[in-house]
Coordinates of C-alpha atoms and ligand atoms in Angstrom, one line a residue:
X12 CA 192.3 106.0 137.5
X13 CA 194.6 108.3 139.6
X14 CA 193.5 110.9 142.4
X15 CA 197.0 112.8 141.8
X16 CA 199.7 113.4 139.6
X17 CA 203.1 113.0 140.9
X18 CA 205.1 110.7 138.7
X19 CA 205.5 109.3 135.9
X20 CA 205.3 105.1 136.8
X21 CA 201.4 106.4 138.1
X22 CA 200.8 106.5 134.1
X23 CA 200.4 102.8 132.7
X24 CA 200.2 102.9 128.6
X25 CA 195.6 102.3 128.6
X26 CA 195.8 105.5 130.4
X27 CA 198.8 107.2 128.7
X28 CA 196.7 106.5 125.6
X29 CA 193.6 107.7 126.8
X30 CA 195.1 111.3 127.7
X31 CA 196.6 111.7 124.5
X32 CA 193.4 110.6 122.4
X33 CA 191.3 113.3 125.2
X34 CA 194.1 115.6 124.5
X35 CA 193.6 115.3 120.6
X36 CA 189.9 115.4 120.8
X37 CA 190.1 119.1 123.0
X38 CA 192.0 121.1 120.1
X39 CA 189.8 119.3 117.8
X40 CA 187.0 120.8 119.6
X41 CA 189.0 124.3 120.0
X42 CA 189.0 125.0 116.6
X43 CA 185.3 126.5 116.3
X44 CA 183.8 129.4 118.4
X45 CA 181.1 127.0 119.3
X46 CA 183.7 124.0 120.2
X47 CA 185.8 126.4 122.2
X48 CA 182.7 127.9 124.1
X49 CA 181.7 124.0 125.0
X50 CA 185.3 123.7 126.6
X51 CA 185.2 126.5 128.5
X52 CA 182.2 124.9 130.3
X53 CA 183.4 122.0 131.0
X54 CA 185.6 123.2 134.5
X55 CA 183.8 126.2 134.9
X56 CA 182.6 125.1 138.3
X57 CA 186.4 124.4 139.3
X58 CA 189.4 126.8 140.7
X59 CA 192.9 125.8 140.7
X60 CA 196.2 127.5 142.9
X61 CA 199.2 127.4 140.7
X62 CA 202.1 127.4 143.1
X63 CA 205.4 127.8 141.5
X64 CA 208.8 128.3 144.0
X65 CA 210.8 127.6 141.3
X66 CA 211.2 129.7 138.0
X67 CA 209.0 128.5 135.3
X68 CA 207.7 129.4 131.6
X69 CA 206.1 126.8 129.3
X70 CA 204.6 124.9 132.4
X71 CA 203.3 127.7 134.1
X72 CA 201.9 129.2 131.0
X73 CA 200.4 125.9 129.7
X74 CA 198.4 125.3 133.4
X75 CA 197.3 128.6 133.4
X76 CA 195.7 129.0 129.5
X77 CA 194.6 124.8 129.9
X78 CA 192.7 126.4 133.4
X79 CA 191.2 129.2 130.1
X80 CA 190.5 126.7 127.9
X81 CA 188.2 124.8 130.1
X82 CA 187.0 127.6 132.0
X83 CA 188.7 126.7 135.6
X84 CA 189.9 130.0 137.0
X85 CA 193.0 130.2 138.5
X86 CA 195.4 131.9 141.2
X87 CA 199.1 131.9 141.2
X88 CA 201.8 132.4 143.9
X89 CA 205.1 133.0 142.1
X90 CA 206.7 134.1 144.7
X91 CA 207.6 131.9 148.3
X92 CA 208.8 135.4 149.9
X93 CA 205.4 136.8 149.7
X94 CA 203.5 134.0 151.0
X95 CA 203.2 133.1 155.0
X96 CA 206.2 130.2 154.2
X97 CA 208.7 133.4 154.7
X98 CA 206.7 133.7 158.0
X99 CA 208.4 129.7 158.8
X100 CA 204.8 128.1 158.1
X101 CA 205.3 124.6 156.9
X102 CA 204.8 123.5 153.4
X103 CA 201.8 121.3 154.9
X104 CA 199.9 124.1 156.4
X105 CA 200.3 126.1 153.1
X106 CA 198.7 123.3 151.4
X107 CA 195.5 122.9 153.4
X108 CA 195.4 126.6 152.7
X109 CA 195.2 126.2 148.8
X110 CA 192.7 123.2 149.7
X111 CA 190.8 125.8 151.3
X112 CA 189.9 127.7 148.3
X113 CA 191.0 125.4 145.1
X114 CA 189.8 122.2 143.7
X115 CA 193.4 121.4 141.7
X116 CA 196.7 122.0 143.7
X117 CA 199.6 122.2 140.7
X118 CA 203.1 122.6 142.2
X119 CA 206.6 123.3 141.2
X120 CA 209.0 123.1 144.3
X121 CA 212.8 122.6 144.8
X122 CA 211.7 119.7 147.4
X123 CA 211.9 116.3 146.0
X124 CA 208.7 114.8 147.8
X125 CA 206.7 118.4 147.9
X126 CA 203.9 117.1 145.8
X127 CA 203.8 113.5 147.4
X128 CA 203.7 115.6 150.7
X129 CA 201.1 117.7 149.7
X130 CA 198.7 114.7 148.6
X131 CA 199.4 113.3 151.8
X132 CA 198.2 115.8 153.5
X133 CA 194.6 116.4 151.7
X134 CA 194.2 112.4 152.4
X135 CA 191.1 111.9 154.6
X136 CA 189.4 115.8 153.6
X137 CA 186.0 115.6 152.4
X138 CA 186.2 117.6 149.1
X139 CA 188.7 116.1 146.4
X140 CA 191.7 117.9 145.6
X141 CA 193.7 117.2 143.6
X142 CA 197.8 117.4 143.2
X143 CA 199.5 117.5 139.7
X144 CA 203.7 117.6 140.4
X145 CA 204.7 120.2 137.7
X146 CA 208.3 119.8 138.7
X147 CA 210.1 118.0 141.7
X148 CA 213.6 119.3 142.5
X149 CA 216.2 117.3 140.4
X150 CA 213.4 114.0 141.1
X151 CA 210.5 114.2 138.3
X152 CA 208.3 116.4 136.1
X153 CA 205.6 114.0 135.2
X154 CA 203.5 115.9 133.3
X155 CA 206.5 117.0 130.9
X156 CA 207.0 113.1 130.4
X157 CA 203.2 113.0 129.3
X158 CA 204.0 115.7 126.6
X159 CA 206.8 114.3 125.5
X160 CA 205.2 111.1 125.0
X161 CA 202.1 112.6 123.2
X162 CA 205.0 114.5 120.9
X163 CA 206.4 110.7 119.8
X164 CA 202.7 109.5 119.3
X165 CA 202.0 112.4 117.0
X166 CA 205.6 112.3 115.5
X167 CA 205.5 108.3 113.9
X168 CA 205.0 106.4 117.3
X169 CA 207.5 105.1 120.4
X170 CA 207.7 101.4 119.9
X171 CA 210.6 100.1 118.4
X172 CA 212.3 103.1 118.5
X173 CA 216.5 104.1 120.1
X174 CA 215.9 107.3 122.6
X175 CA 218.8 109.0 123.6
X176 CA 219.0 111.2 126.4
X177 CA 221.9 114.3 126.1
X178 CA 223.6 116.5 128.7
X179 CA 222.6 116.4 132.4
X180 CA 220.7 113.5 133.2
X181 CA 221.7 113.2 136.9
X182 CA 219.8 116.0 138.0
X183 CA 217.5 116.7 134.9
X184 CA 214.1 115.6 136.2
X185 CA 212.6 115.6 132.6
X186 CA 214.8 112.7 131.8
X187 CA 213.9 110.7 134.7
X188 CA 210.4 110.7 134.4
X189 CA 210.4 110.2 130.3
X190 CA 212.7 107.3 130.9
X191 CA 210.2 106.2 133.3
X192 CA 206.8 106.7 131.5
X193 CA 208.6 105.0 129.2
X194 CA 208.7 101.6 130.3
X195 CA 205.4 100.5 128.9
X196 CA 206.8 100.5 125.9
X197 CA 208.9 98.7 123.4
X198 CA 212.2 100.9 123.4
X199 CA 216.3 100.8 123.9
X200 CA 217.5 104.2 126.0
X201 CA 220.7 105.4 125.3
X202 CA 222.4 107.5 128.0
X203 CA 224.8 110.0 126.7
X204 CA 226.5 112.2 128.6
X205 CA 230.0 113.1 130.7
X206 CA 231.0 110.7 133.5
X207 CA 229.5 113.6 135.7
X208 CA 226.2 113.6 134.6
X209 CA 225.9 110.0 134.3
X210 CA 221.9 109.0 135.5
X211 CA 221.2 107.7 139.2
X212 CA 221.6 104.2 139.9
X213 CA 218.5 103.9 141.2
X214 CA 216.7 105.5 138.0
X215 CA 219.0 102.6 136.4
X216 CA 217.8 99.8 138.7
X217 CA 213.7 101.1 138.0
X218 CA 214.3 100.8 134.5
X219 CA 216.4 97.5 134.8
X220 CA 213.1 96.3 136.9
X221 CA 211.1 97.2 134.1
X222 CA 212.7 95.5 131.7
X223 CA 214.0 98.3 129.3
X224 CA 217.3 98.0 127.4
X225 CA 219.3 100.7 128.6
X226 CA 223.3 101.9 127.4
X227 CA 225.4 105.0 128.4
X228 CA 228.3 106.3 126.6
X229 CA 230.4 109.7 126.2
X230 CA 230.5 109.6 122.6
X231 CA 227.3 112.0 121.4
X232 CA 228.7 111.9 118.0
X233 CA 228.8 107.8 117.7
X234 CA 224.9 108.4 118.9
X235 CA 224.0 110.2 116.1
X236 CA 223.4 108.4 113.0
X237 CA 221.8 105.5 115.9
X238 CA 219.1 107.9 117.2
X239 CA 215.4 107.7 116.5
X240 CA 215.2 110.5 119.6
X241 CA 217.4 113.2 120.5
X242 CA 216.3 114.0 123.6
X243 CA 218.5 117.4 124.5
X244 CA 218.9 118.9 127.8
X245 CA 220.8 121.7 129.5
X246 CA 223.2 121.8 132.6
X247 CA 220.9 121.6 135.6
X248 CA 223.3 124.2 137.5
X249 CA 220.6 125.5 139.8
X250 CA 221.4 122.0 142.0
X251 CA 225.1 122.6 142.1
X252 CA 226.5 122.7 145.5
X253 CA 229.5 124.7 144.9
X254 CA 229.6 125.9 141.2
X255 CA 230.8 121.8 140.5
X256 CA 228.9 122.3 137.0
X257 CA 231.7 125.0 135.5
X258 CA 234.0 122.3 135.8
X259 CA 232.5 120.0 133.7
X260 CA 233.0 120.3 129.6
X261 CA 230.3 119.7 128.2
X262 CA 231.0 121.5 125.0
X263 CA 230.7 117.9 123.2
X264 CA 226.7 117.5 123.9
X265 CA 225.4 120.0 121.7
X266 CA 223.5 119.6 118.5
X267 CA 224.5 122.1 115.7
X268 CA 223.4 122.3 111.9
X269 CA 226.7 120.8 110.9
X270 CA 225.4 117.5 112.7
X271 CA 221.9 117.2 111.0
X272 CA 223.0 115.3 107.5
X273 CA 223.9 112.7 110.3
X274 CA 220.7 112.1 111.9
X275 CA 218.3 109.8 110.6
X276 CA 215.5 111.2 108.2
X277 CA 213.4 110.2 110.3
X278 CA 214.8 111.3 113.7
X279 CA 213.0 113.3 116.4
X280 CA 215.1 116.4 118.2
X281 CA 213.1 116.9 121.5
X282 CA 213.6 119.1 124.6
X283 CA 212.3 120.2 127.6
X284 CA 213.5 123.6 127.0
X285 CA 214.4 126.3 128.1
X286 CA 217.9 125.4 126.2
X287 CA 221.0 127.1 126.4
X288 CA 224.1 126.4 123.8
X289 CA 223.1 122.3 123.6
X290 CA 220.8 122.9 120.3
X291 CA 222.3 125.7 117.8
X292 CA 219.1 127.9 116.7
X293 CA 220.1 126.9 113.4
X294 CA 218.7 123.6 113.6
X295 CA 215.2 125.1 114.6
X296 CA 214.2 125.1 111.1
X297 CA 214.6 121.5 110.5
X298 CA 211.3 119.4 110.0
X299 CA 213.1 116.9 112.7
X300 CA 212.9 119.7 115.8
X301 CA 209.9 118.9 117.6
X302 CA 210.8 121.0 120.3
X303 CA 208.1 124.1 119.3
X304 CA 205.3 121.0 118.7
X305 CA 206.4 119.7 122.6
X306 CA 205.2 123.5 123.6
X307 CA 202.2 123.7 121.9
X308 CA 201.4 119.7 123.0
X309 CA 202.2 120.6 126.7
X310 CA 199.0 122.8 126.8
X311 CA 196.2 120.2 125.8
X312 CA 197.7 116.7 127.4
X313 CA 197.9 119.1 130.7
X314 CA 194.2 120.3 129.5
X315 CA 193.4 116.3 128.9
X316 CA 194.9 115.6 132.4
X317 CA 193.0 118.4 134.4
X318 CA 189.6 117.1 132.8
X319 CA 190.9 113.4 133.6
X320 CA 191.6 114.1 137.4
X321 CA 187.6 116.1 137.4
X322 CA 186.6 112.4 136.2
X323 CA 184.8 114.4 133.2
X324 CA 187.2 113.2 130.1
X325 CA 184.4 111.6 129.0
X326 CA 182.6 114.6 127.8
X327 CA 185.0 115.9 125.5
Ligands
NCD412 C1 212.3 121.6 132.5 C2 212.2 121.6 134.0 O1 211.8 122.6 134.6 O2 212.6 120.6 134.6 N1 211.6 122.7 132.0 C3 210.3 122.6 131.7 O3 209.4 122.4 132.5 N2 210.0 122.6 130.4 C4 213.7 121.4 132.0 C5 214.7 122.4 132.5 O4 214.4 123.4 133.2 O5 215.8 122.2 132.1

């Protein structure tokens, strides 16, 4: 069992299984009044802070209606400038704040180790709070990799299967933590991408250590017809030091209609979202884009993963 959620190699396969079968039971269970009504019972004795310091749609929305479905309230702070940090107090301080008054701490943050920080420092306090990392700076996004994961279990299984990862996977933090929640399993990852957005060695070395078969190439039309998973991602600009990004053409990393009689029939197009130009809206009708089914799978394995960290999975 875990006490937090911070990334992805926390998530062995037993228990990546056991949040998607918790996560299939809940909307199971959702689809009748008197299912619903039992769900929203099951956290009502629990409160959560949603703290987001970086901009945010799909995960914000799916913490705050999985806190609905199971009854946990919530409170959000969108905003860093309105909150005692633009005062100078430090991030640790902030957090024993939002220990003072929630039971689930779920934080986005430009900061690389926020959430690991802010576990560390609810170790040793008497009631258990607990972390979830809903995004780390250009580092991971755990809970994204759980939903993506759950989207390939749904969508004809993981094992066995070519995943290749498009556009910016040096700073995308979706990528690194799919790539890494994927090592329990029985997959080749294809890197594709411009020599500038080429992944980290050290992501490179984790999944070397874990025994994954791993390429990288430029050539996102020779990946094609090889692909069991597109897995598309936009320009990560919001890391750029000095504009670097406009200098980099990635024109060639983007899936249009024109490509689709290429892809396998039965290839998966995932991503993250929120997309730019790298998926044409033309392919959004295709029974291969999964990326509307990711959405929709993000609210009940974060649901499946609140009730996991209460220790009450069991009762759904
Ligand atoms: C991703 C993120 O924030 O890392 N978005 C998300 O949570 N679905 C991907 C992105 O912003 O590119």
């Amino acid at each position: 069992m875990i006490d937090h959620c911070l990334r992805a190699r926390q998530f062995d396969r037993p228990l990546i299984e056991r949040l998607c079968a918790s996560a299939d039971r809940l909307r199971a269970a959702a689809r009748d009044k008197a299912g619903a009504d039992r769900l929203a019972s099951l956290l009502s004795d629990k409160r959560a802070v949603l703290c987001f310091a970086q901009p945010s749609t799909r995960t914000f929305l799916s913490f705050a209606n999985a806190c609905h479905i199971l009854g946990a309230r919530f409170c959000d702070l969108r905003d860093m400038k309105a909150s005692s940090q633009a005062k100078g107090e430090s991030w640790e301080d902030t957090v024993r704040t939002f220990a003072s008054y929630a039971d689930f701490i779920v934080v986005r943050h430009p900061e690389a180790d926020a959430a690991e920080r802010a576990a560390r420092t609810l170790e040793g306090l008497e009631r258990a709070v607990r972390v979830v990392n809903a995004g780390s700076g250009p580092d991971e996004h755990p809970t994204q990799a759980l939903l993506d994961v759950y989207t390939l279990a749904r969508r004809g299984g993981i094992d066995g299967k070519r995943v290749a990862f498009v556009g910016d996977l040096k700073r995308g933090r979706a990528v690194r933590s799919l790539a890494l929640m994927l090592r329990p399993y029985r997959v080749t990852l294809s890197f594709v991408s411009p020599p500038e957005f080429r992944p980290r060695e050290d992501l490179l070395a984790l999944l070397a250590e874990g025994g994954l078969r791993c390429e990288q190439t430029e050539d996102f039309e020779g990946e094609l017809a090889k692909a069991d998973v597109l897995y598309m991602t936009r320009v990560q600009d919001e890391y750029d030091s000095a504009g670097e990004s406009r200098k980099v053409d990635v024109s060639r990393y983007r899936l249009g209609p024109e490509h689709l009689a290429r892809l396998k029939p039965s290839a998966q197009i995932l991503h993250p979202l929120p997309r730019r130009s790298e998926i044409d809206p033309g392919v959004d009708d295709d029974p291969r884009a999964a990326y509307w089914d990711q959405e929709r799978n993000g609210l009940w394995i974060r649901a499946a993963l609140l009730l996991l960290l209460s220790g009450r999975d069991g009762k759904v």
